[in-house]
Short mmCIF file of N, CA and C in Angstrom, two decimals:
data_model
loop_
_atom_site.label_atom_id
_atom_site.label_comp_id
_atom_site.label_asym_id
_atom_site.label_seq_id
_atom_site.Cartn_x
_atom_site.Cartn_y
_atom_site.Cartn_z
N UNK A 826 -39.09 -3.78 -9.16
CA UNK A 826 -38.89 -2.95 -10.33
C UNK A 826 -39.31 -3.75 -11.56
N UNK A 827 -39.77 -3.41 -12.65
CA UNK A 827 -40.43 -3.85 -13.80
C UNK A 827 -39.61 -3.99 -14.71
N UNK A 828 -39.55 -4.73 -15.45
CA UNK A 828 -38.76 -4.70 -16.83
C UNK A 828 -38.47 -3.54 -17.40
N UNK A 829 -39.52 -3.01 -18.15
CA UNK A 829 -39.57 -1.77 -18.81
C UNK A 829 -39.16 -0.25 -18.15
N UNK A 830 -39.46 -0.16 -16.84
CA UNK A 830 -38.79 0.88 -16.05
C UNK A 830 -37.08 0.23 -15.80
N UNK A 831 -36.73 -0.61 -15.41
CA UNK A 831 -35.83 -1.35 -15.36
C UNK A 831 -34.99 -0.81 -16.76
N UNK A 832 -35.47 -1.38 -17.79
CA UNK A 832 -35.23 -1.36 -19.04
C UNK A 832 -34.14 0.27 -19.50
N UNK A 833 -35.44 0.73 -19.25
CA UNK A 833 -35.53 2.62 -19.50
C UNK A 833 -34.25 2.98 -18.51
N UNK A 834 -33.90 2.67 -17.34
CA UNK A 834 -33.35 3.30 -16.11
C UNK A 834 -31.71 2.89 -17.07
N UNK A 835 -31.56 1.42 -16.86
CA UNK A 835 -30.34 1.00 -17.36
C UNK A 835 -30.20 1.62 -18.70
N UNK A 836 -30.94 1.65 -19.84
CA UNK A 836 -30.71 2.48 -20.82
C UNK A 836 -30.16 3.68 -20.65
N UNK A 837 -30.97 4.32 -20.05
CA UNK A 837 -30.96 5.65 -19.69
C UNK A 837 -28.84 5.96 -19.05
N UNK A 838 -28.51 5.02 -17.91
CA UNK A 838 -27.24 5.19 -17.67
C UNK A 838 -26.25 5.04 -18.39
N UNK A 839 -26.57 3.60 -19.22
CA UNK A 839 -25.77 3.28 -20.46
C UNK A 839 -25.13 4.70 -20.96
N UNK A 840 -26.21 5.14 -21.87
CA UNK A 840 -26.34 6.88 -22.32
C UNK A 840 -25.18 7.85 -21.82
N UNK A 841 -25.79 7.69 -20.28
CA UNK A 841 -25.21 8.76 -19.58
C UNK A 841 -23.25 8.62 -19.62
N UNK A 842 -22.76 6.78 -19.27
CA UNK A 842 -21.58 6.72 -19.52
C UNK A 842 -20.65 6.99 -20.83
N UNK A 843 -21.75 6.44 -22.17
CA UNK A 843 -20.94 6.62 -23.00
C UNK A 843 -20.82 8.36 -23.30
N UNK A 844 -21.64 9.10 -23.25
CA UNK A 844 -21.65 10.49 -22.83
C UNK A 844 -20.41 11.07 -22.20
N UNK A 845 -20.00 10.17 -21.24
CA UNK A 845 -19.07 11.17 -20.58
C UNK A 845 -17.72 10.49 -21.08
N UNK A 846 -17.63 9.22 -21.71
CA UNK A 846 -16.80 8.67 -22.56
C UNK A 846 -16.14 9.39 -23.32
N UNK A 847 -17.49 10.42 -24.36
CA UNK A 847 -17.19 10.85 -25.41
C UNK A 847 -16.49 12.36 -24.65
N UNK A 848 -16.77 12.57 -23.63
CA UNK A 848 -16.25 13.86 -23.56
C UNK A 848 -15.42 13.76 -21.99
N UNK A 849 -13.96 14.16 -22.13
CA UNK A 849 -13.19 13.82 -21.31
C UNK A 849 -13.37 15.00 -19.94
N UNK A 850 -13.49 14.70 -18.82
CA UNK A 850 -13.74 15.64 -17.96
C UNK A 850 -12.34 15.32 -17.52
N UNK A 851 -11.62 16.85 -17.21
CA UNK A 851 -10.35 17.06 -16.95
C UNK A 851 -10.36 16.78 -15.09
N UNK A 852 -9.46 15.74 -14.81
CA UNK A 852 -9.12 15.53 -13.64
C UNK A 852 -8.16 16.95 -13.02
N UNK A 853 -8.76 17.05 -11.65
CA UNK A 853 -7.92 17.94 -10.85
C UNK A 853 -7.45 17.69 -9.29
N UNK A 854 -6.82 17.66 -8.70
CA UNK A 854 -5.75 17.46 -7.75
C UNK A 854 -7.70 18.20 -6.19
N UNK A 855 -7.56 17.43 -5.55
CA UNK A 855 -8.83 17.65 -5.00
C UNK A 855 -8.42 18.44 -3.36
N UNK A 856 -9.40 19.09 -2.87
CA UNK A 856 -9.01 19.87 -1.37
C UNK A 856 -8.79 21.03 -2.05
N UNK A 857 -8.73 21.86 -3.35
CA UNK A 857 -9.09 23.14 -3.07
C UNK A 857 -9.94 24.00 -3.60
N UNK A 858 -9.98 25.07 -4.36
CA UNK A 858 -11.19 25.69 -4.66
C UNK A 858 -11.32 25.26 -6.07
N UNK A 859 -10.67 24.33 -6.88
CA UNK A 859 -10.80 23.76 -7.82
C UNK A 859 -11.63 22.46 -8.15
N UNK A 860 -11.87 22.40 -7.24
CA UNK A 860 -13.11 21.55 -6.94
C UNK A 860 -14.25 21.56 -6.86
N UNK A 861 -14.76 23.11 -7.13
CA UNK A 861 -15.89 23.39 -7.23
C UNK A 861 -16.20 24.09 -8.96
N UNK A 862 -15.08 23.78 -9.32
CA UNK A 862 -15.53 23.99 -10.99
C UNK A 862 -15.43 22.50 -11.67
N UNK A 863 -15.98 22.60 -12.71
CA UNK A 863 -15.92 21.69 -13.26
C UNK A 863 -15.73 21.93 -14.74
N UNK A 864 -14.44 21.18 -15.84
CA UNK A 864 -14.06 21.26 -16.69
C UNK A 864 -14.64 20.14 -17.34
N UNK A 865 -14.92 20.64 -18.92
CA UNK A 865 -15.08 19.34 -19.91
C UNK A 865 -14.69 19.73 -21.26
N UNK A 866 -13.80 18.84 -21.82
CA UNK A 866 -13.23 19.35 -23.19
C UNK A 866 -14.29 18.52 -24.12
N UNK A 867 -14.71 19.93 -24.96
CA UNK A 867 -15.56 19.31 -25.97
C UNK A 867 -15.00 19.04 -27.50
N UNK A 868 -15.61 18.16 -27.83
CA UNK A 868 -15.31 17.92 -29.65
C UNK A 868 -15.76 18.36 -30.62
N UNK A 869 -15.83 19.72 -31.03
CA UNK A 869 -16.69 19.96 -31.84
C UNK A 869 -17.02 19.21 -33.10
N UNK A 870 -18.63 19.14 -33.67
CA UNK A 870 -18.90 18.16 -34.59
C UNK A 870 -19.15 19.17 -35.62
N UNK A 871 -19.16 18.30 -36.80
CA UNK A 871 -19.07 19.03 -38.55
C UNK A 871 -20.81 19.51 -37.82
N UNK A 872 -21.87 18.91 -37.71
CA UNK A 872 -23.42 19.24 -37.40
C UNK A 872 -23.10 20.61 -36.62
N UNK A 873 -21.91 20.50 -35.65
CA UNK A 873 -22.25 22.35 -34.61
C UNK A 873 -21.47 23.50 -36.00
N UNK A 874 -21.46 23.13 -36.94
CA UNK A 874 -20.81 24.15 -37.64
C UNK A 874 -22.42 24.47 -38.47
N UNK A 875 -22.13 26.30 -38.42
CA UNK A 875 -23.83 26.59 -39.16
C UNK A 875 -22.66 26.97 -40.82
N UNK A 876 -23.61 27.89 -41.94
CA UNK A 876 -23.20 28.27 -42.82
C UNK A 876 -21.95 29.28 -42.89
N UNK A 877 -21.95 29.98 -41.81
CA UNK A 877 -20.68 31.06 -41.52
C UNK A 877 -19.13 30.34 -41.27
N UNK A 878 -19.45 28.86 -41.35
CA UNK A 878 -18.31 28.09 -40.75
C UNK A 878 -17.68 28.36 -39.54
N UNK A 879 -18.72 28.73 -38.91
CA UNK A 879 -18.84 28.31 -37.41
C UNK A 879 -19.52 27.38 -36.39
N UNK A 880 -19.37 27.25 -35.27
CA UNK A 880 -20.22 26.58 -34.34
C UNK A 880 -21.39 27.61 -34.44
N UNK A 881 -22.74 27.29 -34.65
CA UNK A 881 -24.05 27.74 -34.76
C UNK A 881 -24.21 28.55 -32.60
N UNK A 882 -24.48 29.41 -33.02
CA UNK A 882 -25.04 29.86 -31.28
C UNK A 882 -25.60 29.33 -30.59
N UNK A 883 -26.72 28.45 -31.22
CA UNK A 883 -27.74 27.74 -30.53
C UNK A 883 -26.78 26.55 -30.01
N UNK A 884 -26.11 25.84 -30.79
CA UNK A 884 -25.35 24.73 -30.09
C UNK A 884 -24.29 25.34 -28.93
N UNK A 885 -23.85 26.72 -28.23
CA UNK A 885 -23.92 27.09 -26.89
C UNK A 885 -24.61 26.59 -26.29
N UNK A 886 -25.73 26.45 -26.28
CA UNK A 886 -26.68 26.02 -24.81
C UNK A 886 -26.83 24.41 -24.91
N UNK A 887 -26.41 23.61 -25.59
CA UNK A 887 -26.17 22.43 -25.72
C UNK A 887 -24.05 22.04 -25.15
N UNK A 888 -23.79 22.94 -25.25
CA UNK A 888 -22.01 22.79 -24.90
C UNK A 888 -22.02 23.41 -23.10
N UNK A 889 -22.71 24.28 -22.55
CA UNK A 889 -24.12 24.55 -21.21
C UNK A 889 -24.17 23.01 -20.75
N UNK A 890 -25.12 22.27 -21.27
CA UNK A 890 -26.02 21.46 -21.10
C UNK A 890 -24.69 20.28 -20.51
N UNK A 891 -23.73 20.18 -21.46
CA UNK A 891 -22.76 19.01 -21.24
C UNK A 891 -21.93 19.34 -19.77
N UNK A 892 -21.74 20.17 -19.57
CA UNK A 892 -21.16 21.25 -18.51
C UNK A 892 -21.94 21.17 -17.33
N UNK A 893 -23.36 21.45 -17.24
CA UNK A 893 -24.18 20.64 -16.29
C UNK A 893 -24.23 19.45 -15.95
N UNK A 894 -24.57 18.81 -16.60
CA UNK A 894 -24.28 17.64 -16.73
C UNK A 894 -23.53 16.62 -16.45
N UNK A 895 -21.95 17.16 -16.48
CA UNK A 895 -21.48 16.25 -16.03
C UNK A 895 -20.71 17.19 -14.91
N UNK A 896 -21.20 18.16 -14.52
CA UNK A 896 -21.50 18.93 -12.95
C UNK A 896 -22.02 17.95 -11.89
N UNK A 897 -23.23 17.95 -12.41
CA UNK A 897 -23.74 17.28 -11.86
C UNK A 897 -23.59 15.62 -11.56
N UNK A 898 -23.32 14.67 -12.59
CA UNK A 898 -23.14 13.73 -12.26
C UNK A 898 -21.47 13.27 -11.70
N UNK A 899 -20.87 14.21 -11.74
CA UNK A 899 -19.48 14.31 -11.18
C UNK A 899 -19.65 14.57 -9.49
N UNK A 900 -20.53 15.28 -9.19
CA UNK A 900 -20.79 15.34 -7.61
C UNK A 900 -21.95 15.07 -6.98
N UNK A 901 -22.41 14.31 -7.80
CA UNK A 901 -24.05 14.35 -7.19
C UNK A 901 -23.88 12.55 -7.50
N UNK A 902 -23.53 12.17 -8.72
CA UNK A 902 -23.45 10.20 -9.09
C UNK A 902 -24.44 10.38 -10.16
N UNK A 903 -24.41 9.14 -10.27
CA UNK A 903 -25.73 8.73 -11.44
C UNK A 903 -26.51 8.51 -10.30
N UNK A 904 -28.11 8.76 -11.18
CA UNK A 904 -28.94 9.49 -10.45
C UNK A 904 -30.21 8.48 -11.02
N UNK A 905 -31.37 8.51 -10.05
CA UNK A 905 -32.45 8.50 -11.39
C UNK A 905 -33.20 9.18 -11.76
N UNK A 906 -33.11 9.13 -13.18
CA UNK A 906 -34.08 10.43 -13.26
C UNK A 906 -35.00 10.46 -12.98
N UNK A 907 -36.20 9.45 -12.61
CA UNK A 907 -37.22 9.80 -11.66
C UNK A 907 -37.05 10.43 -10.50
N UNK A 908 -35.70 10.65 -9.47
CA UNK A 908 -36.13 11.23 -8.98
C UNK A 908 -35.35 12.74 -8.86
N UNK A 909 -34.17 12.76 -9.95
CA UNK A 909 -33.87 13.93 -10.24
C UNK A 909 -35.17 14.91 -11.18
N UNK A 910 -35.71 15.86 -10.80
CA UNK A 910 -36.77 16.05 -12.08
C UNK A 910 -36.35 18.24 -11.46
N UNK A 911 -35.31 18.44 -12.70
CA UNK A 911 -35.24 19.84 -12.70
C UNK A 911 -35.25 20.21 -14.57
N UNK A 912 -35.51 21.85 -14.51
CA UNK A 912 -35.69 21.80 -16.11
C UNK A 912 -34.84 23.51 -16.00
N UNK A 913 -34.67 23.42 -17.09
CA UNK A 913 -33.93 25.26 -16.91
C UNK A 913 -34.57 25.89 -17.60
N UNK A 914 -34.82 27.09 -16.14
CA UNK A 914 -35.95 27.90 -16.63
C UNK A 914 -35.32 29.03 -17.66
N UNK A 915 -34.42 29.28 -17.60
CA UNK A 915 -33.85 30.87 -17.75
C UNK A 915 -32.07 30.26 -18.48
N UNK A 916 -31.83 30.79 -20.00
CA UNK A 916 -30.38 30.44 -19.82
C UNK A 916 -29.71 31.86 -20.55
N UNK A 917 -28.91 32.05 -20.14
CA UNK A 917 -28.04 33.88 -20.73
C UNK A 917 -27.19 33.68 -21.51
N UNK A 918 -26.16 34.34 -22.40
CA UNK A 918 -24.91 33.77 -23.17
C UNK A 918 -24.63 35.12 -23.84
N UNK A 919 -23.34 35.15 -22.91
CA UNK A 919 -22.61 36.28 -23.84
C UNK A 919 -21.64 35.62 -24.64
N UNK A 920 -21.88 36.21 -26.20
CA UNK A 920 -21.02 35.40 -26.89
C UNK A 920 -19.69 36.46 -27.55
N UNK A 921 -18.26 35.49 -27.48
CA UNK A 921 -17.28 36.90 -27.40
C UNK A 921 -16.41 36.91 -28.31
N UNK A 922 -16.50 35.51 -28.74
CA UNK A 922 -15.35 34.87 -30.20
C UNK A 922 -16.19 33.80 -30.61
N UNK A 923 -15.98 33.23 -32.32
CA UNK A 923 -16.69 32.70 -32.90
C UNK A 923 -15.69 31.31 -32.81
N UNK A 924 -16.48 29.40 -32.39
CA UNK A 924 -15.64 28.84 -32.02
C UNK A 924 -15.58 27.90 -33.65
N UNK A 925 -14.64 27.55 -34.21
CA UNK A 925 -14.22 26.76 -35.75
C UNK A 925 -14.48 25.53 -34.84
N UNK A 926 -14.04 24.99 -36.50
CA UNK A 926 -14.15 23.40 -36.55
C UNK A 926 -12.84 22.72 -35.43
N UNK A 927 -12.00 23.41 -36.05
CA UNK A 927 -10.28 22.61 -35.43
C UNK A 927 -10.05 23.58 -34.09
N UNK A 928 -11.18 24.45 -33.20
CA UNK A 928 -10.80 24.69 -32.26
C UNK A 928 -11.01 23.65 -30.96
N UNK A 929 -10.68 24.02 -29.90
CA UNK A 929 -10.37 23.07 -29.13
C UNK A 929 -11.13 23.47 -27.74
N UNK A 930 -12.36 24.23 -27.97
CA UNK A 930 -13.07 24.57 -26.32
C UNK A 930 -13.25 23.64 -25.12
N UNK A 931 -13.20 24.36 -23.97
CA UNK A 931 -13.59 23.59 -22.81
C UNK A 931 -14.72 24.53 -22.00
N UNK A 932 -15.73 23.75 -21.44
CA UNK A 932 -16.54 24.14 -21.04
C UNK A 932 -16.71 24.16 -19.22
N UNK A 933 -16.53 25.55 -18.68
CA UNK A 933 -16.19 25.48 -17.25
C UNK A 933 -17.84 25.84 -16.30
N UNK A 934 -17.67 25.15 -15.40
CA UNK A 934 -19.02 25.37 -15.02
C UNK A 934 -18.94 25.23 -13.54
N UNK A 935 -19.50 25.94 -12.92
CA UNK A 935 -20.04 25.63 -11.54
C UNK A 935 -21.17 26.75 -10.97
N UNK A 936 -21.82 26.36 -9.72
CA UNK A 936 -22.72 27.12 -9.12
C UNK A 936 -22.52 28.25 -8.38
N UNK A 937 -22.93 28.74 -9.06
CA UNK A 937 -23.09 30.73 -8.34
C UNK A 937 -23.94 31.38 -7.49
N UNK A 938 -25.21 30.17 -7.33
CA UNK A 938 -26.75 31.23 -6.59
C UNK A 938 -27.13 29.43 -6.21
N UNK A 939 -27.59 29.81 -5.10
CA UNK A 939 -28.83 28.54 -4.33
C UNK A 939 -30.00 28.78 -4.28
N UNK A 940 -31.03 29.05 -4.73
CA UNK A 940 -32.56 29.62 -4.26
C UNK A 940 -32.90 28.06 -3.89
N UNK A 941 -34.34 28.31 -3.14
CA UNK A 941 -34.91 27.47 -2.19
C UNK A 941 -35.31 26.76 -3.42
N UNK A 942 -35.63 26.81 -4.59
CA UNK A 942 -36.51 26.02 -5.55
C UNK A 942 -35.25 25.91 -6.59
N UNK A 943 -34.15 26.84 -6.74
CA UNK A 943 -33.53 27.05 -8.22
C UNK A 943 -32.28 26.14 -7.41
N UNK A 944 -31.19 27.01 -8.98
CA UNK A 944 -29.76 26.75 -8.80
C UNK A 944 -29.03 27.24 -9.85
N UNK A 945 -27.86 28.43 -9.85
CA UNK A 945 -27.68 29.03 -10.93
C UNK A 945 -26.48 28.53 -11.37
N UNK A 946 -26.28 27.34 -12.48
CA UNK A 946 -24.73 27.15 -12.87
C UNK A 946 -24.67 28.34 -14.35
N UNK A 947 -23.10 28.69 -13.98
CA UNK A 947 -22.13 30.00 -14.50
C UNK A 947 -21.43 28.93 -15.01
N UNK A 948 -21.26 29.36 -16.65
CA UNK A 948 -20.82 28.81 -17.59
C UNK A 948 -19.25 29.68 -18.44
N UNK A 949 -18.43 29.28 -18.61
CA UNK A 949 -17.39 30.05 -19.64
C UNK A 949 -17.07 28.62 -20.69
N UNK A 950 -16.81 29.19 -21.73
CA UNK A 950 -16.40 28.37 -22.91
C UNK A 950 -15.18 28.81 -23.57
N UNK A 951 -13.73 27.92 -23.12
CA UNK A 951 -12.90 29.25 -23.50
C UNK A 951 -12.05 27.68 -24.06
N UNK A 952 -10.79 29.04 -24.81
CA UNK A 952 -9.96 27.76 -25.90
C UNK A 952 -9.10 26.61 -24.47
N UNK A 953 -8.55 25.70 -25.17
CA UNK A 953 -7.69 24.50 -24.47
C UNK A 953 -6.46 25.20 -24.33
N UNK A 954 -6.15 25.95 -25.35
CA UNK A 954 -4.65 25.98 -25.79
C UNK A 954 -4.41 28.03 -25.26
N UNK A 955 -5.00 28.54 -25.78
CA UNK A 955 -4.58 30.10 -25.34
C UNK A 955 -5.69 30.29 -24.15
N UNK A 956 -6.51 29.62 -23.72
CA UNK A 956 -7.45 30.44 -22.94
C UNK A 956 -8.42 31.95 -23.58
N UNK A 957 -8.24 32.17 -24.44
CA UNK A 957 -9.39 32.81 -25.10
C UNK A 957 -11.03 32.82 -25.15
N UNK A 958 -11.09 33.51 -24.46
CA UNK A 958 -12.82 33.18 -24.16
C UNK A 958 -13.95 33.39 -25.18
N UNK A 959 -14.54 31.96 -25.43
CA UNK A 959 -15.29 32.42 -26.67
C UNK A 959 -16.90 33.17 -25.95
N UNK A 960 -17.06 31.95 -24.95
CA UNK A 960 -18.40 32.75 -24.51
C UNK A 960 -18.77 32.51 -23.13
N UNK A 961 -19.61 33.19 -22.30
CA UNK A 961 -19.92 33.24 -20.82
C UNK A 961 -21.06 33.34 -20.80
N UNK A 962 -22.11 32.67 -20.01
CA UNK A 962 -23.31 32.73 -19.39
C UNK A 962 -23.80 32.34 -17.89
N UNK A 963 -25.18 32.02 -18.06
CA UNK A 963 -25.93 30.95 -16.77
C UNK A 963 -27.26 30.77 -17.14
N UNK A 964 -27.68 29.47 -16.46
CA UNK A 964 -28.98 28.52 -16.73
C UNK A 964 -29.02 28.55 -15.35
N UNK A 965 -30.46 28.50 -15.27
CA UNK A 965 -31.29 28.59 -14.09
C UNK A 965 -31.82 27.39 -14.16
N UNK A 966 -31.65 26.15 -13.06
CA UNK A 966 -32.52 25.24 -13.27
C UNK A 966 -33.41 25.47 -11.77
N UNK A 967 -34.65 24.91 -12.41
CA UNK A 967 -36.15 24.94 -11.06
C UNK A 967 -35.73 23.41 -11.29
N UNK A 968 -36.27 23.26 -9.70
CA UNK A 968 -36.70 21.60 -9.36
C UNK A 968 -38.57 21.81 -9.41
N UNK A 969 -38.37 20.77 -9.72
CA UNK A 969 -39.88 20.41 -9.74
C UNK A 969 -40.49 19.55 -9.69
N UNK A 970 -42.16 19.16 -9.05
CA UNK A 970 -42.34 17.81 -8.75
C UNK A 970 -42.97 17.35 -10.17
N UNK A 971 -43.73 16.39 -9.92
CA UNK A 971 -44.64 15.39 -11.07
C UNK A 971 -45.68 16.13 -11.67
N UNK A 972 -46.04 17.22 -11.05
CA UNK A 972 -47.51 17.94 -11.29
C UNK A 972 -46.63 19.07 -12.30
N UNK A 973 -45.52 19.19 -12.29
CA UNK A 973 -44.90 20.36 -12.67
C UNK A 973 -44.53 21.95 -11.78
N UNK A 974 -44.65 21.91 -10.55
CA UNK A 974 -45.03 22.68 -10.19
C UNK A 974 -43.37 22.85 -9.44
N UNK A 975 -43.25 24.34 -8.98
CA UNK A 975 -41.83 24.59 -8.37
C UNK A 975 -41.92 23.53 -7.08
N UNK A 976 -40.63 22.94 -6.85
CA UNK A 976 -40.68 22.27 -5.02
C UNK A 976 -39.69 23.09 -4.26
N UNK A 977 -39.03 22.54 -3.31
CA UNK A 977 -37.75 22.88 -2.69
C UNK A 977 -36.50 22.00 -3.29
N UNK A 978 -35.26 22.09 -3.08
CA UNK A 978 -34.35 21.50 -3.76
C UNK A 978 -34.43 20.27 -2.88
N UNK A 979 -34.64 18.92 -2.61
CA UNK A 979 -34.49 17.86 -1.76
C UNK A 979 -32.96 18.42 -1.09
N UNK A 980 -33.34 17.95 0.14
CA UNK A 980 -31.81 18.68 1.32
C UNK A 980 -30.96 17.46 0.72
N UNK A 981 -31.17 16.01 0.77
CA UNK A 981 -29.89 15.57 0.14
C UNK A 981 -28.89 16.22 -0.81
N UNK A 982 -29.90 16.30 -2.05
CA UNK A 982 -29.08 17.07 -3.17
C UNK A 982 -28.56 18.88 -2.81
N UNK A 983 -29.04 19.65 -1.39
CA UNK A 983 -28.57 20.82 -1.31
C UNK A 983 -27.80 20.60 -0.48
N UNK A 984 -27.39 19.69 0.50
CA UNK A 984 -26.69 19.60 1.09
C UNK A 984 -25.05 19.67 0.30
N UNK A 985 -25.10 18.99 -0.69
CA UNK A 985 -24.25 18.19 -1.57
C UNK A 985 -23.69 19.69 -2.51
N UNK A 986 -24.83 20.47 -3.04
CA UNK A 986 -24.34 21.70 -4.12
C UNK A 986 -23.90 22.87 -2.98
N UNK A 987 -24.47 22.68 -2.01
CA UNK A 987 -24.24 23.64 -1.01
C UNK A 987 -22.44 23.64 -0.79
N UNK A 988 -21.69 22.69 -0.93
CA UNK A 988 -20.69 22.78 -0.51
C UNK A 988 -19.75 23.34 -1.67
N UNK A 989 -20.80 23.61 -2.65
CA UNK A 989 -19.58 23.12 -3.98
C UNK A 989 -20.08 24.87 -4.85
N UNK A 990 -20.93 25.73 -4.21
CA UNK A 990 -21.03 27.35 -3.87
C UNK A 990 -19.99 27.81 -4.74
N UNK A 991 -19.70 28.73 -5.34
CA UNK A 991 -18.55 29.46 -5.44
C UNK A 991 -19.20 30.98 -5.03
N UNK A 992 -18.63 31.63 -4.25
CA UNK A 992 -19.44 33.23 -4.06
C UNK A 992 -18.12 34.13 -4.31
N UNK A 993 -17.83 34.38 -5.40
CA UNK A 993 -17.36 35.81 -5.95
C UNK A 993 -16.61 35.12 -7.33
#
């Protein structure tokens, strides 16, 4: 391994820990169907507030993104991203309440659909404290190789989401 790939890789994890530092993923009691969601309480920042003195919409698919994310590296590990290489093709968002500064969302996530190339994580964003749902969606991520082109999901990694399914 090279310095500079070396370099990039360890950087790159650094990142990934203080990341999940900043955002506490709620422990759960393991063996039942709670194990296939995954919780993360987010912080909202003064930047996700737009002019309406709200969280801006667009920063949804970034509060998505954290939710994947540490989906994924919660059951899958740190990874590298060379050879993780997926991008989301497709993301939806029904939005149902507007989230403030001093609210307190958590972002719930797990997988709903397996396609041979995809993978559909189902998103809710609802309060800490009443459960009030601010918003619900899903992101479609494609795997894909170096050329860009759709692949199959590597069976390691479907083996692994395969178990963690939710169907209804």
């Amino acid at each position: 391994m090279n310095y500079k790939y070396f370099y990039k890789l360890e950087k790159w994890k650094y990142l990934i820990i203080c990341h999940l530092k900043q955002n506490v993923i709620i422990k759960r009691k393991s063996g039942n169907m709670d194990d296939k969601f995954n919780l993360v309480k987010i912080q909202v920042r003064i930047a996700d507030i737009d002019g309406l003195n709200h969280v801006n919409n667009a920063v949804y698919l970034t509060f998505f993104e954290l939710g994947r994310t540490n989906f994924f590296l919660k059951n899958i590990g740190i990874f590298d991203p060379e050879d993780v290489d997926f991008v989301v093709k497709h993301a939806d968002i029904e939005f149902k309440k507007p989230i403030h500064f001093l609210d307190n969302p958590i972002v719930k996530t797990w997988i709903s659909k397996i396609g041979n190339t995809s993978v559909v994580f189902s998103h809710e964003i609802f309060d800490e404290k009443n459960h009030n749902i601010y918003a619900s969606g899903a992101t479609v991520a494609v795997w894909v190789g170096k050329d860009g082109r759709k692949r199959a999901i590597p069976d390691s990694i479907r083996e692994k989401i395969t178990e963690l399914l939710v169907t209804s």
